[in-house]
N, CA and C atoms as an extended XYZ file, in Angstrom:
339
Properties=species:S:1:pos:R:3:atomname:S:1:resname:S:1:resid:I:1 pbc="F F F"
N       -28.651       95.483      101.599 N   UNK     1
C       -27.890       96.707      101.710 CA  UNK     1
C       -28.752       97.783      102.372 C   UNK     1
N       -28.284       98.476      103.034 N   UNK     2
C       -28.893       99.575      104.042 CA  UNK     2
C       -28.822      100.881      102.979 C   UNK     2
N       -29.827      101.510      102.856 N   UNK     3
C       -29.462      103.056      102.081 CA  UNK     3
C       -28.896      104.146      103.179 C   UNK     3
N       -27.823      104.689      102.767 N   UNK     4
C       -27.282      105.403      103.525 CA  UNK     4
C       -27.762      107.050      102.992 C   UNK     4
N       -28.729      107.441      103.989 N   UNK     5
C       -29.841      108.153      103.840 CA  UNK     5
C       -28.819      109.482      104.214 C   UNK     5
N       -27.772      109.486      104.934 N   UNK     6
C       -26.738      110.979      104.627 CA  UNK     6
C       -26.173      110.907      103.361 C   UNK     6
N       -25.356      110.041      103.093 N   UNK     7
C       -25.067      110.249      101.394 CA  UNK     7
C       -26.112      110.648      100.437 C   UNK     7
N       -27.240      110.383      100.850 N   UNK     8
C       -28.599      110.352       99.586 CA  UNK     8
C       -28.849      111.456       99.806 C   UNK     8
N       -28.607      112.225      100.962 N   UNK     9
C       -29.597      113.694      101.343 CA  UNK     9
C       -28.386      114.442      100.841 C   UNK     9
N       -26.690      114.553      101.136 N   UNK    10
C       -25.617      114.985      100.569 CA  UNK    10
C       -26.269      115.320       98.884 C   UNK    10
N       -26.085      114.078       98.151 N   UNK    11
C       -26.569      113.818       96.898 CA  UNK    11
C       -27.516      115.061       96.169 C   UNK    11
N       -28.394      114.884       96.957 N   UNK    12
C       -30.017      115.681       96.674 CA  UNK    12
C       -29.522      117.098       96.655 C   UNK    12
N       -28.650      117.333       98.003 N   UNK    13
C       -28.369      118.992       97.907 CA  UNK    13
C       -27.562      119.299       97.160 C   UNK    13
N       -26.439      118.474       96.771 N   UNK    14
C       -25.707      118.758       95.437 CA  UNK    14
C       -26.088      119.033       94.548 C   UNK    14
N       -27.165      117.964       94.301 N   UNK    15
C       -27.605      118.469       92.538 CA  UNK    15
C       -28.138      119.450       92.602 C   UNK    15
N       -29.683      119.890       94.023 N   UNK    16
C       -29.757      120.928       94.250 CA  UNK    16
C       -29.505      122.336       93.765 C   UNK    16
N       -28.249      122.105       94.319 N   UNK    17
C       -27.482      123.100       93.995 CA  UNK    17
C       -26.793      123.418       92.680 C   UNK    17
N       -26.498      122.220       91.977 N   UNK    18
C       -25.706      122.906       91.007 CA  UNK    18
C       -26.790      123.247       90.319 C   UNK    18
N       -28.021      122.934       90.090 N   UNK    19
C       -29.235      123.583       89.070 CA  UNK    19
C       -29.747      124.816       89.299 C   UNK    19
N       -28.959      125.340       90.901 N   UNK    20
C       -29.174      126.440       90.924 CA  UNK    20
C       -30.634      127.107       91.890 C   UNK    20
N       -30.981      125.900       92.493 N   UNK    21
C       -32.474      126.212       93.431 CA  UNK    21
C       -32.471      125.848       94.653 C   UNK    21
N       -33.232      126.878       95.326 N   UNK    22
C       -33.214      126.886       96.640 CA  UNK    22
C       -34.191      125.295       97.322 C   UNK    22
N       -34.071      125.132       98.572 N   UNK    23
C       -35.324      124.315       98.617 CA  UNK    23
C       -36.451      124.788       98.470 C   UNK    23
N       -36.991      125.780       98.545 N   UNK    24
C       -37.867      126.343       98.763 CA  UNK    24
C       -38.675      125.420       96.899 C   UNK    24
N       -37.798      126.310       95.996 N   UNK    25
C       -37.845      125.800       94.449 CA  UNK    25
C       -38.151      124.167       94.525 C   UNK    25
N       -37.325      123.747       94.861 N   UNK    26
C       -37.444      122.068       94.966 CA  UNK    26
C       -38.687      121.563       95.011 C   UNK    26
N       -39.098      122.296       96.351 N   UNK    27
C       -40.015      121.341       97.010 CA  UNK    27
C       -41.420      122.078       96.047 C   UNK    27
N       -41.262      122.676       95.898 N   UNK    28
C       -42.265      123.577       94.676 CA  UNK    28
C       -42.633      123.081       93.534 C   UNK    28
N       -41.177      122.442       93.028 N   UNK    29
C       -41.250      121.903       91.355 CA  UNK    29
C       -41.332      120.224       92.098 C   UNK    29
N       -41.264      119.874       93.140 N   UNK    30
C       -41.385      118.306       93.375 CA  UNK    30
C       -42.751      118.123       93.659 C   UNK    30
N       -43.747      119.402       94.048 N   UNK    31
C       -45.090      118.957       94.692 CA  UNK    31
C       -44.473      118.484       96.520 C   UNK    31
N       -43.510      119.045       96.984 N   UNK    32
C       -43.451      118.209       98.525 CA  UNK    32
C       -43.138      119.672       99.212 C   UNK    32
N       -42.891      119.365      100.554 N   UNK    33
C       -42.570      120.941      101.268 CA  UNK    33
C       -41.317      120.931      101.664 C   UNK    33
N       -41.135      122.391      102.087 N   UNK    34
C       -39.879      122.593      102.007 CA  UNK    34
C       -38.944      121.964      103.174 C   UNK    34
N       -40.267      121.739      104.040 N   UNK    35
C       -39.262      121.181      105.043 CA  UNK    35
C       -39.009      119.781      105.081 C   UNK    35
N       -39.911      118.712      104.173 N   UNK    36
C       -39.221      117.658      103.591 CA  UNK    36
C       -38.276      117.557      102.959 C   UNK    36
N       -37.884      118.404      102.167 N   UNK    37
C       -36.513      118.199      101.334 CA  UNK    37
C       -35.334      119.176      102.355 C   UNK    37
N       -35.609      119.623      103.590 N   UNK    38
C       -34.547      120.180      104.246 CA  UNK    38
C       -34.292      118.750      105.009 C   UNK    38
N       -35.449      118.232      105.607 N   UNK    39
C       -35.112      116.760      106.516 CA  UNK    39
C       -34.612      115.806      105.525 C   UNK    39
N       -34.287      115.717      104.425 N   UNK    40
C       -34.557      114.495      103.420 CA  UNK    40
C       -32.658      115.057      103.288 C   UNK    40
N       -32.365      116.315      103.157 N   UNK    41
C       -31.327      116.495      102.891 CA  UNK    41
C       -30.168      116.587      103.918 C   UNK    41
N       -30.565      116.610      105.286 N   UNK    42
C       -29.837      116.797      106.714 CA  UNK    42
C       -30.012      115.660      107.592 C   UNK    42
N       -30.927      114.188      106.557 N   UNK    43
C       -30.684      112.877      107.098 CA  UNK    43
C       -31.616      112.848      108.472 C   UNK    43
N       -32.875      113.660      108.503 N   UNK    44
C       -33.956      113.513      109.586 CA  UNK    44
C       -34.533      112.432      108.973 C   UNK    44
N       -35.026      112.526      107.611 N   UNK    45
C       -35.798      110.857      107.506 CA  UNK    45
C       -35.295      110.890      105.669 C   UNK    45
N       -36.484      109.243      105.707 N   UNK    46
C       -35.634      109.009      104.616 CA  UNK    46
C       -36.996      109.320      103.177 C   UNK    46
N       -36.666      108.958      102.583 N   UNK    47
C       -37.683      108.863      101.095 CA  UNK    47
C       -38.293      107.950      100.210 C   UNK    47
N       -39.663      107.790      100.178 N   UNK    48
C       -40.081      106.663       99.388 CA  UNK    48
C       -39.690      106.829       97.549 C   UNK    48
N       -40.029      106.056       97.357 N   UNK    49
C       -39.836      106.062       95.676 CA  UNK    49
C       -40.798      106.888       94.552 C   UNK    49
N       -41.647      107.736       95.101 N   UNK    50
C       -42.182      108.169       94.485 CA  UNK    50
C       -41.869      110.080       94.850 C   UNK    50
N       -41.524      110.170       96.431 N   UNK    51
C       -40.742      111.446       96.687 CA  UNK    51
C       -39.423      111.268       95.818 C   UNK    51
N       -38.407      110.225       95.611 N   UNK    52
C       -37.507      110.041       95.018 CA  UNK    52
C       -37.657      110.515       93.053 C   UNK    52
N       -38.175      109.709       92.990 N   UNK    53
C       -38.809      110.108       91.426 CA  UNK    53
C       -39.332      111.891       91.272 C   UNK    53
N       -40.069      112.309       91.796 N   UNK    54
C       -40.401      114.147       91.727 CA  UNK    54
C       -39.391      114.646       92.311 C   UNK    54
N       -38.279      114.359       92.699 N   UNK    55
C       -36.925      115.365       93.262 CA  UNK    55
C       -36.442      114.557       91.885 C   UNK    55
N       -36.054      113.497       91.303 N   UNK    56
C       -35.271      113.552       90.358 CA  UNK    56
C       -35.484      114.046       88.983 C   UNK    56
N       -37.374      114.354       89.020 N   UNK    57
C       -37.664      114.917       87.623 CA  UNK    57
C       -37.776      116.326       87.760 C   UNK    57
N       -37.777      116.667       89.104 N   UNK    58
C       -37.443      118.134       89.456 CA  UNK    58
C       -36.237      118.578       89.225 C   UNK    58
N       -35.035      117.845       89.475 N   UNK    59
C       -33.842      118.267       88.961 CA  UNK    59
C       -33.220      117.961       87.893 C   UNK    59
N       -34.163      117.204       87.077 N   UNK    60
C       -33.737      117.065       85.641 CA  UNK    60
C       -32.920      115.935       85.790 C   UNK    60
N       -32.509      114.982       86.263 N   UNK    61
C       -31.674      113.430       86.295 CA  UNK    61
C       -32.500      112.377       86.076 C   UNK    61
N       -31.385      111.256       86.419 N   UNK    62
C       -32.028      110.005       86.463 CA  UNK    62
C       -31.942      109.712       88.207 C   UNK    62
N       -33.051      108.668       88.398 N   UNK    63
C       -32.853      108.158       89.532 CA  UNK    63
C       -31.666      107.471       90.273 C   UNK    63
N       -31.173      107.455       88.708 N   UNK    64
C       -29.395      106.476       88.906 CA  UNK    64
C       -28.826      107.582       89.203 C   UNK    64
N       -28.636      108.661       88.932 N   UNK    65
C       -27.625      109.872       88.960 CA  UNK    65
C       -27.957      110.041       90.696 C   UNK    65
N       -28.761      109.906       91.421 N   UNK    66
C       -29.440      110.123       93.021 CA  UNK    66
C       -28.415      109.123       93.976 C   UNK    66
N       -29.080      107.886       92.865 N   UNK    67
C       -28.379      106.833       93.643 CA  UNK    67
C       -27.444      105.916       93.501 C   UNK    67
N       -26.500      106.486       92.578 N   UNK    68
C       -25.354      105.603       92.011 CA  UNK    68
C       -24.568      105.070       92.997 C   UNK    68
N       -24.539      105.346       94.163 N   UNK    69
C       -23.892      105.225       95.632 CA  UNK    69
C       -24.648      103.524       95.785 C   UNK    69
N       -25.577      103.540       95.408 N   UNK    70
C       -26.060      102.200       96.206 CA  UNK    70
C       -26.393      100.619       94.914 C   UNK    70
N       -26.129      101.550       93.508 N   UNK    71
C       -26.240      100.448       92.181 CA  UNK    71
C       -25.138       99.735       92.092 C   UNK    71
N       -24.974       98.408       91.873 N   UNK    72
C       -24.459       97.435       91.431 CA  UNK    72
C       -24.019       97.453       89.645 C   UNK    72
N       -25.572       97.343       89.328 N   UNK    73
C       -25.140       97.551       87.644 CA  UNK    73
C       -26.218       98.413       87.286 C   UNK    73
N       -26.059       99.458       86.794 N   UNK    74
C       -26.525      100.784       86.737 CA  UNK    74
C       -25.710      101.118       85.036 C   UNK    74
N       -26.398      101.543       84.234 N   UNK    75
C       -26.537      102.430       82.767 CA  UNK    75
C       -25.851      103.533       82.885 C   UNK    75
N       -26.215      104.145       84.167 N   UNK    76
C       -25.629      105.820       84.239 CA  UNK    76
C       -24.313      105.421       84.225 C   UNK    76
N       -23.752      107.027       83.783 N   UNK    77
C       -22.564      107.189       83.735 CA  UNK    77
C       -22.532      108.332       85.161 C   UNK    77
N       -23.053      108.103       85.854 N   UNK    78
C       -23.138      109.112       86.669 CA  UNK    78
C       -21.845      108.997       88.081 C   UNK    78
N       -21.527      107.477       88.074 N   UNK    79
C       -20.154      107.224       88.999 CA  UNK    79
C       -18.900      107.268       88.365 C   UNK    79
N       -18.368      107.428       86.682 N   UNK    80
C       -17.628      107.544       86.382 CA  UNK    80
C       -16.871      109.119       86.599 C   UNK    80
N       -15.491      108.907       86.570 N   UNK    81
C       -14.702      110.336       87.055 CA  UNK    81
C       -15.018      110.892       86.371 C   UNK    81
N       -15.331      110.998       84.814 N   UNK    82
C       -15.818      112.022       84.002 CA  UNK    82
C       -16.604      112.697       84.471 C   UNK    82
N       -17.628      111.745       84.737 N   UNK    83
C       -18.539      113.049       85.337 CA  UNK    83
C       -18.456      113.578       86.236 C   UNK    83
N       -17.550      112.873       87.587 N   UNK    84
C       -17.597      113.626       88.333 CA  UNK    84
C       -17.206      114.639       88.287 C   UNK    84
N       -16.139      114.685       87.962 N   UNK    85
C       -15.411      116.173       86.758 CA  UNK    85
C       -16.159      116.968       86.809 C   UNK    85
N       -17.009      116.419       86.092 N   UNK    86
C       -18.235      117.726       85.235 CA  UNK    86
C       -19.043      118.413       86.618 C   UNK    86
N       -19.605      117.933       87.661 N   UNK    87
C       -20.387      117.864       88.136 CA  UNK    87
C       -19.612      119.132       88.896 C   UNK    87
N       -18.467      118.987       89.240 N   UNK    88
C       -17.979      120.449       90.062 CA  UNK    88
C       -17.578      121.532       88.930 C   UNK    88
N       -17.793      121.593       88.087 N   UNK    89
C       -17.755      122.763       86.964 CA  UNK    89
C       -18.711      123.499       86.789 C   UNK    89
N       -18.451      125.289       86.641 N   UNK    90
C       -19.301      126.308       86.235 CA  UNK    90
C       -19.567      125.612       84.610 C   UNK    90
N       -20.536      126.577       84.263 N   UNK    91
C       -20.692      126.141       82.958 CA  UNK    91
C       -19.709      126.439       82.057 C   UNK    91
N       -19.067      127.480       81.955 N   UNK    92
C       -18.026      128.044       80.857 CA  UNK    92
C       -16.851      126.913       80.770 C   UNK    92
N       -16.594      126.189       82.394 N   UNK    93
C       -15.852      125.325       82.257 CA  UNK    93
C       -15.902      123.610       81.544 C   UNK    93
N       -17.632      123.428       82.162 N   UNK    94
C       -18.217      122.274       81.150 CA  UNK    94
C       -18.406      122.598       79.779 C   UNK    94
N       -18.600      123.582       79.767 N   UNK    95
C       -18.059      123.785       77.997 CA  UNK    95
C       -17.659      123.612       77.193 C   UNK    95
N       -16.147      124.031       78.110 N   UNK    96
C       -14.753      123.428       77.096 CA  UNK    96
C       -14.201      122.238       77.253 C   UNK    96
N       -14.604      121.839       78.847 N   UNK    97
C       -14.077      120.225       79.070 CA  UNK    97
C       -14.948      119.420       77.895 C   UNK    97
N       -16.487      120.160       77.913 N   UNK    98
C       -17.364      118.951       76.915 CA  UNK    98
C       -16.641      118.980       75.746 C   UNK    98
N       -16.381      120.270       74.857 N   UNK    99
C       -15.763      120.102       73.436 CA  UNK    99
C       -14.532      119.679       73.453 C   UNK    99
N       -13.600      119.889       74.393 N   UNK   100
C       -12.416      119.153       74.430 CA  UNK   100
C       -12.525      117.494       74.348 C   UNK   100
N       -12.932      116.882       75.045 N   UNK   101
C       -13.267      115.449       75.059 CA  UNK   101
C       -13.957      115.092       73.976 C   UNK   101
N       -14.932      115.870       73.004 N   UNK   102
C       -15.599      115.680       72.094 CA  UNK   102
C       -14.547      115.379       71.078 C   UNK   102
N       -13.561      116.581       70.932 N   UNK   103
C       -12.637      116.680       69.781 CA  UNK   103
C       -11.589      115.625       70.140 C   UNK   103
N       -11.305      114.831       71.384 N   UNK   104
C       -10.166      114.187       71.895 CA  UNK   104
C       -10.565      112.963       71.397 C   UNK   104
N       -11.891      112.228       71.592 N   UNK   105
C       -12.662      111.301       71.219 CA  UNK   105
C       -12.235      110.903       69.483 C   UNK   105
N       -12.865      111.959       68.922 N   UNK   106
C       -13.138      111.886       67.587 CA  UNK   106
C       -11.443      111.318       66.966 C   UNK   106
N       -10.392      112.390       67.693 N   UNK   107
C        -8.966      111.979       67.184 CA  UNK   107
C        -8.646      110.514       67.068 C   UNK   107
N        -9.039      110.031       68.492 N   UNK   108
C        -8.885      108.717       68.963 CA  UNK   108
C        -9.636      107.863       68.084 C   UNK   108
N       -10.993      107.855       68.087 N   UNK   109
C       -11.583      107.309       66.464 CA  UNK   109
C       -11.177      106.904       65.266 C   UNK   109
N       -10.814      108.286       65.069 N   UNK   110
C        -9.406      108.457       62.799 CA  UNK   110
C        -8.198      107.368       63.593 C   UNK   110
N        -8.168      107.617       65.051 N   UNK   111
C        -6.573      106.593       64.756 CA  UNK   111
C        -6.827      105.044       65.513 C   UNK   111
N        -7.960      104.860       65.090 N   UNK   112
C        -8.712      103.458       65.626 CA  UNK   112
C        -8.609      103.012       67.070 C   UNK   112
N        -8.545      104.192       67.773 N   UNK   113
C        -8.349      103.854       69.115 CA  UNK   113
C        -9.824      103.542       70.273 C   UNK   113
């Protein structure tokens, strides 16, 4: 399988972004520069596994959450719609989606579902 190094750089600026940091931040909290994670994210080149690993502990994920695009059998829940859900939500909105599903769950539970 070929890694499709625009989806992966897409990926990177998403999460990026929803944590709220510039590249500048990134490449700061990854130990890399900024203009690696601008090329890494606009598909100029690609990333070894150890740039991969400090962008994913920089943004707080798993390596599966990066690359669920290219896993077969993968733990994360990171390709299910739930999350994708989540993933375009402000926080006030993951909030209530989280306690809603929490309390929806639990119902489903008492009625052995």
């Amino acid at each position: 399988m070929v890694t499709d190094y625009i989806t992966l750089g897409h990926r990177i600026n998403y999460l990026r972004r929803q944590k709220g940091l510039s590249q500048e931040e990134l490449a700061e909290k990854a130990n890399l520069s900024r203009e690696f994670i601008s090329m890494i994210e606009n598909n100029k080149t690609g990333l070894g596994v150890d740039s991969l690993v400090k962008i994913a502990n920089s943004l707080g994920v798993s390596t599966d959450d990066i690359l669920v695009d290219y896993l077969k059998y993968s733990t994360s829940s990171a390709d299910s719609e739930l999350h994708r859900l989540l993933l375009d939500c402000n926080e006030t909105e993951e909030y209530i989606l989280t306690k809603t599903v929490k309390a929806l769950k639990a119902i489903l539970s008492l009625r052995g579902i």
